[in-house]
mmCIF file of N, CA, C and O in Angstrom:
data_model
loop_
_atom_site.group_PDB
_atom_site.id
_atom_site.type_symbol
_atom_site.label_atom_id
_atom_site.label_comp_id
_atom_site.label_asym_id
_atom_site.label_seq_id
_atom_site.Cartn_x
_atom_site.Cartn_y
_atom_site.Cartn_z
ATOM 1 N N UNK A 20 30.821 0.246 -10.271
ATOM 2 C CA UNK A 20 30.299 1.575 -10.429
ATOM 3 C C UNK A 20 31.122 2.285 -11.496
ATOM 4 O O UNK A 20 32.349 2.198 -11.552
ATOM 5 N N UNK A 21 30.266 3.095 -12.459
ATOM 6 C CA UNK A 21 30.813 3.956 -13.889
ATOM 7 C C UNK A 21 31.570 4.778 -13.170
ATOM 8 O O UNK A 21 31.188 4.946 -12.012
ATOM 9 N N UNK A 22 32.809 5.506 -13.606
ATOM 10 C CA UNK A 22 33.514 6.862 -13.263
ATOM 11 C C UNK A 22 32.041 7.445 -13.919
ATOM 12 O O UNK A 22 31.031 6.993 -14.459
ATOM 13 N N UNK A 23 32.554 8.616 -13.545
ATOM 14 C CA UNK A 23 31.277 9.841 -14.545
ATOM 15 C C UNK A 23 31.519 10.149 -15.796
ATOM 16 O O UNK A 23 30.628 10.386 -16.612
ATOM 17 N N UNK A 24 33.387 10.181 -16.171
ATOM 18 C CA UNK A 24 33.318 10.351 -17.396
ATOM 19 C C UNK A 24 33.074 9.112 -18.234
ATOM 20 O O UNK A 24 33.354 9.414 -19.394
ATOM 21 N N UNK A 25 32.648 7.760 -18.153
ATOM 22 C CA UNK A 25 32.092 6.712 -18.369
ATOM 23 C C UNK A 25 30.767 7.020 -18.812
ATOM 24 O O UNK A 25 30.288 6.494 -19.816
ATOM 25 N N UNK A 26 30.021 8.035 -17.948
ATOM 26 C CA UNK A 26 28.446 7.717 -18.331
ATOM 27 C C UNK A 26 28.281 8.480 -19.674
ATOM 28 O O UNK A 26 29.211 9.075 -20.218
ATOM 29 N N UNK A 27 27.064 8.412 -20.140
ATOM 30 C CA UNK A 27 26.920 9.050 -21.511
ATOM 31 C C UNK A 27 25.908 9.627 -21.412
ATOM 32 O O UNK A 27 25.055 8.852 -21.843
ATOM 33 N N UNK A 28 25.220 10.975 -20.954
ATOM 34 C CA UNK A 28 23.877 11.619 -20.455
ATOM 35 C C UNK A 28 23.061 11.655 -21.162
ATOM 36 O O UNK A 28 21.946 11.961 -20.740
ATOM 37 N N UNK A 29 23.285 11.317 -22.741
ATOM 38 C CA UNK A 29 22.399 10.923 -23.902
ATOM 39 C C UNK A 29 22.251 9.435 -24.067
ATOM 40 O O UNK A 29 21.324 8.962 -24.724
ATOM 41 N N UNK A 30 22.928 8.885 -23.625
ATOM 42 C CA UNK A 30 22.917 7.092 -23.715
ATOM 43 C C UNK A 30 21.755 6.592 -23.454
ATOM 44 O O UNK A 30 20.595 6.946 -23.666
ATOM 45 N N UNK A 31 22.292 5.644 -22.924
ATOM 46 C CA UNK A 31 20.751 4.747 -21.716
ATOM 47 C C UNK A 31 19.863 5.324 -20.828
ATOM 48 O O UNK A 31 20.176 6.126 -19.949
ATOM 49 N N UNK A 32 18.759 4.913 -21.063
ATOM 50 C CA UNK A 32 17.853 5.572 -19.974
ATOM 51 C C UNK A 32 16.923 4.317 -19.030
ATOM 52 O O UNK A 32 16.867 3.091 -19.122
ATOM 53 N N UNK A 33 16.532 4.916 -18.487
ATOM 54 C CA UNK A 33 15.606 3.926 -17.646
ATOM 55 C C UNK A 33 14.318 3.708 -18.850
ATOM 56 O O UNK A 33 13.639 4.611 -19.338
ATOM 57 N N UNK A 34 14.218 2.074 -19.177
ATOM 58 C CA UNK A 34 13.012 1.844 -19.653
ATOM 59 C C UNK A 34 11.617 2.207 -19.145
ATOM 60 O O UNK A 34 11.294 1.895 -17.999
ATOM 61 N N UNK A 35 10.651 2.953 -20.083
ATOM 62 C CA UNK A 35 9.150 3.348 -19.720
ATOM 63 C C UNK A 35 8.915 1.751 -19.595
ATOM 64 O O UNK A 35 9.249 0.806 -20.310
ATOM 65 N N UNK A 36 8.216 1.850 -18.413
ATOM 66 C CA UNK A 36 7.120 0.598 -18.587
ATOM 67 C C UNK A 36 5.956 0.884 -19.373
ATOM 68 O O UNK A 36 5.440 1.998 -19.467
ATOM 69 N N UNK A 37 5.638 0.032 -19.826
ATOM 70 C CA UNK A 37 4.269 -0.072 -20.616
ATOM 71 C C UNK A 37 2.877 0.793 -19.511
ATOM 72 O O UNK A 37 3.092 0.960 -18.311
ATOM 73 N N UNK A 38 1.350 1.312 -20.254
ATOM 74 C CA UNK A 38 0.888 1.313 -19.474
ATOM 75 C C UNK A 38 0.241 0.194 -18.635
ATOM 76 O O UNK A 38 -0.339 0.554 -17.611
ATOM 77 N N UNK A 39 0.270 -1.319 -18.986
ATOM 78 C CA UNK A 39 -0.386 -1.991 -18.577
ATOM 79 C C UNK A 39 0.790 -2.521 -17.835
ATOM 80 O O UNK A 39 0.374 -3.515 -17.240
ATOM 81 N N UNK A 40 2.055 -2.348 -17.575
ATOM 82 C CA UNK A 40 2.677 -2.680 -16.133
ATOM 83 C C UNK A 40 2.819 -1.693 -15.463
ATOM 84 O O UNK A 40 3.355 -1.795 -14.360
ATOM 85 N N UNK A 41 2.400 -0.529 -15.919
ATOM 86 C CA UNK A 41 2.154 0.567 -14.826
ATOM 87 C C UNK A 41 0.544 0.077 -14.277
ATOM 88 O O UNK A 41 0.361 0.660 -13.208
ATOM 89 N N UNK A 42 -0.056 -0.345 -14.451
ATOM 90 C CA UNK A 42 -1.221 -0.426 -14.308
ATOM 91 C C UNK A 42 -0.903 -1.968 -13.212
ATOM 92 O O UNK A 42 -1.560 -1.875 -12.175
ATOM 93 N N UNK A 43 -0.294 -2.906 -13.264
ATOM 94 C CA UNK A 43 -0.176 -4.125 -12.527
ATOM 95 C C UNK A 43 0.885 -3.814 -11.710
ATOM 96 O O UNK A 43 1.040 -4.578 -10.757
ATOM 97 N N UNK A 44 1.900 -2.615 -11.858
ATOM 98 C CA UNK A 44 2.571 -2.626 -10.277
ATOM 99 C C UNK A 44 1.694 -1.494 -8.955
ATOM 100 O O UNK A 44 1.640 -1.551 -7.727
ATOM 101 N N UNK A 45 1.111 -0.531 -9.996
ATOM 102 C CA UNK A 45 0.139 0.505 -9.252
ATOM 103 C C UNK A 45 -0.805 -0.939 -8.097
ATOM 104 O O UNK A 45 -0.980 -0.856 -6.882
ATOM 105 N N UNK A 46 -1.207 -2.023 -8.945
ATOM 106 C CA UNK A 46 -2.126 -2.780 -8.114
ATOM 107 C C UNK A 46 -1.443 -3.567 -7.425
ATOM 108 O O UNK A 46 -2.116 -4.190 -6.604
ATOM 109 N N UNK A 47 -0.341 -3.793 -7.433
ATOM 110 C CA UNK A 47 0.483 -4.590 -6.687
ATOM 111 C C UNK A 47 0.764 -3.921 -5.311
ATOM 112 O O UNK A 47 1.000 -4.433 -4.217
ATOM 113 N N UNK A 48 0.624 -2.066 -5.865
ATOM 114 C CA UNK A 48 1.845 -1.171 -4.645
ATOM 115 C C UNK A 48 0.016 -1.072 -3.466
ATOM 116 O O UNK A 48 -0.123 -1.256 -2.256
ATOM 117 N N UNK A 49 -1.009 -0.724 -4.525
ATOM 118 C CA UNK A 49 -2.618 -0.729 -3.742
ATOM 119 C C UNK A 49 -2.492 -2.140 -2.738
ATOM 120 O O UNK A 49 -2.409 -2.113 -1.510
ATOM 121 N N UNK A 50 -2.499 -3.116 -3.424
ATOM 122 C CA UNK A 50 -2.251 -4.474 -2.480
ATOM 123 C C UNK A 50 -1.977 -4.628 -1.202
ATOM 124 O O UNK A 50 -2.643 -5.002 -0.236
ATOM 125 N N UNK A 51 -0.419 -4.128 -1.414
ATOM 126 C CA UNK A 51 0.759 -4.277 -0.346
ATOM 127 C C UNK A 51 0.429 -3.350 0.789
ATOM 128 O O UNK A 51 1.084 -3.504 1.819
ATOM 129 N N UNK A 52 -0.503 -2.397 0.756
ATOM 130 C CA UNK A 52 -0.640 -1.361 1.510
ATOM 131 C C UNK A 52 -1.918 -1.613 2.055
ATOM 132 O O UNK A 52 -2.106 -1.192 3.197
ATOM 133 N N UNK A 53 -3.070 -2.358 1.343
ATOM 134 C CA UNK A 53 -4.211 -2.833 2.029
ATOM 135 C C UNK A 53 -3.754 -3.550 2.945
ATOM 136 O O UNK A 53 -4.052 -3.242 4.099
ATOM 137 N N UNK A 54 -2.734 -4.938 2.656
ATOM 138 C CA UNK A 54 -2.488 -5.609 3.715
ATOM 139 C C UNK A 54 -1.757 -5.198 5.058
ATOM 140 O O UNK A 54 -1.990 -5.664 6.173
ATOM 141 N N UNK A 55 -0.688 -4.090 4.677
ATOM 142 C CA UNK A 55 -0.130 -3.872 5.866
ATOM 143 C C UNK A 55 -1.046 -2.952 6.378
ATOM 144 O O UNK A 55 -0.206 -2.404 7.091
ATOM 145 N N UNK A 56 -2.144 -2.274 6.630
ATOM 146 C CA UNK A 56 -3.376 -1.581 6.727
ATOM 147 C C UNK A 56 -3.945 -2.891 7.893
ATOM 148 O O UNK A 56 -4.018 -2.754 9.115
ATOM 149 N N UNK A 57 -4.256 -3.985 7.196
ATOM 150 C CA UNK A 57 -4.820 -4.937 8.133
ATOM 151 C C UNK A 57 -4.249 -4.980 9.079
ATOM 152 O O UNK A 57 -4.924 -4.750 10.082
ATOM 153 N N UNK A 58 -2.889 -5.255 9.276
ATOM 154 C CA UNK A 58 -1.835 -6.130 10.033
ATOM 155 C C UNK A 58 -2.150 -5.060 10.994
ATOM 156 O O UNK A 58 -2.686 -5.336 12.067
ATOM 157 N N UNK A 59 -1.843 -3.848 10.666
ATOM 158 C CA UNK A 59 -1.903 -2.860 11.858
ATOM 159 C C UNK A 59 -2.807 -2.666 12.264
ATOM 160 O O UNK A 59 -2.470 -2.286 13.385
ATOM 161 N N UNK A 60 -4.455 -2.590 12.221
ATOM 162 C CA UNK A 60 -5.389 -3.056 12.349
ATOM 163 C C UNK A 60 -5.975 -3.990 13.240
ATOM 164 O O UNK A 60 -6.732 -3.708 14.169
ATOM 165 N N UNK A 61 -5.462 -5.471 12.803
ATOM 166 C CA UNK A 61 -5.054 -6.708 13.970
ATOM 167 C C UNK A 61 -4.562 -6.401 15.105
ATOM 168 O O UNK A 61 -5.180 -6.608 16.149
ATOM 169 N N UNK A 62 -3.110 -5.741 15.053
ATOM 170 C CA UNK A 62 -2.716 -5.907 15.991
ATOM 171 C C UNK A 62 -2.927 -4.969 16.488
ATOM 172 O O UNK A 62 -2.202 -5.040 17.480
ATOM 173 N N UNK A 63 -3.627 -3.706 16.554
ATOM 174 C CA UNK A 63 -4.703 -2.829 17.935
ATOM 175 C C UNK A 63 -5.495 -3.489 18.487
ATOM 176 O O UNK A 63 -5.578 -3.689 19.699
ATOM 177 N N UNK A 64 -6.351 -4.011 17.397
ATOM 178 C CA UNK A 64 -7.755 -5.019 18.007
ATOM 179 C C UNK A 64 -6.827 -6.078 19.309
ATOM 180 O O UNK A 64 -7.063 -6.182 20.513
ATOM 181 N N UNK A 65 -5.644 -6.802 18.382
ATOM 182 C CA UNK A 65 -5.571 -7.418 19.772
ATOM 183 C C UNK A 65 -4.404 -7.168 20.893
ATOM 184 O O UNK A 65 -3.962 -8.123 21.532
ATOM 185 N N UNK A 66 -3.968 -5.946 21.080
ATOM 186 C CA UNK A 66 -3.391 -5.160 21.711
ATOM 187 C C UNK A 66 -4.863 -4.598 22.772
ATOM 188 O O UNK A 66 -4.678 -4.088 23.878
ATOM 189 N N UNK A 67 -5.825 -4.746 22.363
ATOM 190 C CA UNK A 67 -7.272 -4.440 23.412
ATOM 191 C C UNK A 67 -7.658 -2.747 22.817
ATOM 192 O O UNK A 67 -8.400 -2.014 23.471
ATOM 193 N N UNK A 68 -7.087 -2.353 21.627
ATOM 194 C CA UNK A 68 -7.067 -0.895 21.287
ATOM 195 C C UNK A 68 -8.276 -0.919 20.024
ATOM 196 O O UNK A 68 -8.156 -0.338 18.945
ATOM 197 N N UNK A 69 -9.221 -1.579 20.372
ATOM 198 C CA UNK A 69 -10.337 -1.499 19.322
ATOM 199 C C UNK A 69 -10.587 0.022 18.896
ATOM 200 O O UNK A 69 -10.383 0.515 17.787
ATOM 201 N N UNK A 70 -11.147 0.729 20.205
ATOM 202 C CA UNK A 70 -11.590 2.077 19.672
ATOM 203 C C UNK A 70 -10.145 2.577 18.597
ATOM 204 O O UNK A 70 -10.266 2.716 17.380
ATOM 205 N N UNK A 71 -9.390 2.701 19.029
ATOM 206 C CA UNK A 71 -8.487 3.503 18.021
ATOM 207 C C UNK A 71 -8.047 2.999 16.911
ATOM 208 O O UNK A 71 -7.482 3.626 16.016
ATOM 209 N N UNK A 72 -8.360 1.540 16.940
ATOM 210 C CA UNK A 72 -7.994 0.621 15.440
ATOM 211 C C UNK A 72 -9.717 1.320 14.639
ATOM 212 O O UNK A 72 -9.545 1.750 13.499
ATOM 213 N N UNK A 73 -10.533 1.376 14.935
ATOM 214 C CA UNK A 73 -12.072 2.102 14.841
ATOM 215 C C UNK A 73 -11.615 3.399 14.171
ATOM 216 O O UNK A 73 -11.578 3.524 12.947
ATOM 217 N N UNK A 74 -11.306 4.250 14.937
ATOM 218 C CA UNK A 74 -11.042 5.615 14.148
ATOM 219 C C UNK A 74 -10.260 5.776 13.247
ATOM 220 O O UNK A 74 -10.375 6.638 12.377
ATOM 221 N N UNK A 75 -8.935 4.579 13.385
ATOM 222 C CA UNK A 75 -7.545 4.453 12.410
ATOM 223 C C UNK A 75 -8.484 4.056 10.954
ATOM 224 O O UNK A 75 -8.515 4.808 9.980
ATOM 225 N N UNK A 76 -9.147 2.876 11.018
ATOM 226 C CA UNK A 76 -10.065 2.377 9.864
ATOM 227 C C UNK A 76 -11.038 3.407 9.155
ATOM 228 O O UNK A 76 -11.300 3.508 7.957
ATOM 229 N N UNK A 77 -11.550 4.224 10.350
ATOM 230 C CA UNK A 77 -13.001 5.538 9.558
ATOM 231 C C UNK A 77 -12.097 6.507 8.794
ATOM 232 O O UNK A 77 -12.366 6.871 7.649
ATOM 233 N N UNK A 78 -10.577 7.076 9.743
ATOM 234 C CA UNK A 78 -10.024 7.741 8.979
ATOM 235 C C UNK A 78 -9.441 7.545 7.508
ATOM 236 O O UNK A 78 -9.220 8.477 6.735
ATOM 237 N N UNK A 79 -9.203 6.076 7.209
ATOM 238 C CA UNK A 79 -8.798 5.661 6.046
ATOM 239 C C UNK A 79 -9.553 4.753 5.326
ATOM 240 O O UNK A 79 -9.339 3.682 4.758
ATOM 241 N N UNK A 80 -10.386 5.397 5.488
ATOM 242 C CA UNK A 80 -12.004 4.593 4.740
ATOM 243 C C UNK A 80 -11.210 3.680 3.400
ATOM 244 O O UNK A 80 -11.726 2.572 3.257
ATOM 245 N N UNK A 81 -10.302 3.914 2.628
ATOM 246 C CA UNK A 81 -9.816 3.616 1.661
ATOM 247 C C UNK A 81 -9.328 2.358 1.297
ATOM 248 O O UNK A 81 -9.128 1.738 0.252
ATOM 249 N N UNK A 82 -9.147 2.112 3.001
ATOM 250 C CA UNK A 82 -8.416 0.594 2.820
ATOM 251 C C UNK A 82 -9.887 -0.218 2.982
ATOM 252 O O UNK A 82 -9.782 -1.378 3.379
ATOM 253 N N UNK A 83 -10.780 0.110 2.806
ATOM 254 C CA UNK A 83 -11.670 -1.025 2.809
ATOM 255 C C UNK A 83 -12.668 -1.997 4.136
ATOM 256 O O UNK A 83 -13.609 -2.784 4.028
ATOM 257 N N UNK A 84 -11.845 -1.422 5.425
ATOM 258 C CA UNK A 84 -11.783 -2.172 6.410
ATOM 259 C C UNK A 84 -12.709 -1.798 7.672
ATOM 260 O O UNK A 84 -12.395 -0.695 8.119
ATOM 261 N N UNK A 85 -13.647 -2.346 8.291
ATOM 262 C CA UNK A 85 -14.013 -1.668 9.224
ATOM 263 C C UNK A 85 -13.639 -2.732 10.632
ATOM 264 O O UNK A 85 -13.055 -3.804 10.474
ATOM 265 N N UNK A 86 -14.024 -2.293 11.803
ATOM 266 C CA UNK A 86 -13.785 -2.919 13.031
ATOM 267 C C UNK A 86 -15.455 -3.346 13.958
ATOM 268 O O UNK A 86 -16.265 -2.472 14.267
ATOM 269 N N UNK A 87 -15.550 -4.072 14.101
ATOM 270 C CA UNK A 87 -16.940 -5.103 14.323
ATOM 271 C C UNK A 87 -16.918 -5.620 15.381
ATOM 272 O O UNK A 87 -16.167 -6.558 15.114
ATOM 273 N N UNK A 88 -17.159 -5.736 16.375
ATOM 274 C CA UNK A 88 -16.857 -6.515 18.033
ATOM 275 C C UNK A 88 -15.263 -6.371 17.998
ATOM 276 O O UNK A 88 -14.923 -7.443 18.499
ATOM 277 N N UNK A 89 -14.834 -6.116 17.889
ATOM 278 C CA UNK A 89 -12.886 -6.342 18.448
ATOM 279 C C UNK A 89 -12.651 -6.791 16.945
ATOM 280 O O UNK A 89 -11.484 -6.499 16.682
ATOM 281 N N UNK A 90 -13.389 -7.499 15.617
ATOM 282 C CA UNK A 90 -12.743 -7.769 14.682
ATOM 283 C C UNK A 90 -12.306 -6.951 13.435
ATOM 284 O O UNK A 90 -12.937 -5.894 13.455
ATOM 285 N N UNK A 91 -11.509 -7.010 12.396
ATOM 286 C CA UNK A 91 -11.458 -6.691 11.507
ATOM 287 C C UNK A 91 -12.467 -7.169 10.814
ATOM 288 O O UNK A 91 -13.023 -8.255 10.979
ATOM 289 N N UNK A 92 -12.787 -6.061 9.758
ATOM 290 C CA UNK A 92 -13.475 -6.663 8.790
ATOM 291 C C UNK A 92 -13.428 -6.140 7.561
ATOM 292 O O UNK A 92 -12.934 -5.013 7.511
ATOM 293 N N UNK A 93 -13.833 -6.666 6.435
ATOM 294 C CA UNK A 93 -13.908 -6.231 4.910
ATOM 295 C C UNK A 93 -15.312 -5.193 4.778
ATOM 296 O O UNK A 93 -16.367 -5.698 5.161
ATOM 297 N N UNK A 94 -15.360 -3.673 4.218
ATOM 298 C CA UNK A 94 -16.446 -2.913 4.264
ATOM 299 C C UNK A 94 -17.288 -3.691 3.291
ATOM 300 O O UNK A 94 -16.884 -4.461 2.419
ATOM 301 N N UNK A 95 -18.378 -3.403 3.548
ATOM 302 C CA UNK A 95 -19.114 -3.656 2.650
ATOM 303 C C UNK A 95 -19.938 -2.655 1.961
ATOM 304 O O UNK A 95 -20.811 -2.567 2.825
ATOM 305 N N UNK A 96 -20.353 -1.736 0.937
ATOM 306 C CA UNK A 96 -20.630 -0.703 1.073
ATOM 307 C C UNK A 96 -21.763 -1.100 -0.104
ATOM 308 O O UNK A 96 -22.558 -0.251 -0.508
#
């Protein structure tokens, strides 16, 4: 770790990413959040908590997902 009088507040900065790796971690961070969306999802359905995995899914229409007999599922719209 720098002392402070080490750092240089005009020096180095954090590199801009490009927009097209702003654009592939944005879909990476969308990804990661659909899936853990499922997982929690799953495990109401099989915790026996369909209805509320049901309302958890309508409320977050976003993730894509609806609930079908006890299952998850992909919307189809």
């Amino acid at each position: 770790m720098k002392q402070i009088s080490e750092i240089n507040p005009l020096g180095e900065e954090r590199p801009n990413p490009s927009e097209q790796e702003r654009e592939k971690l944005r879909g990476q961070r969308l990804q990661r959040e659909r899936d853990e969306a499922y997982q929690k999802l799953v495990e109401l359905c099989n915790l026996g908590e369909c209805d509320m995995a049901e309302q958890l899914a309508n409320r977050n229409s976003n993730w894509g997902y609806e609930i079908v007999d006890g299952i998850v599922m992909e919307r189809i719209d």
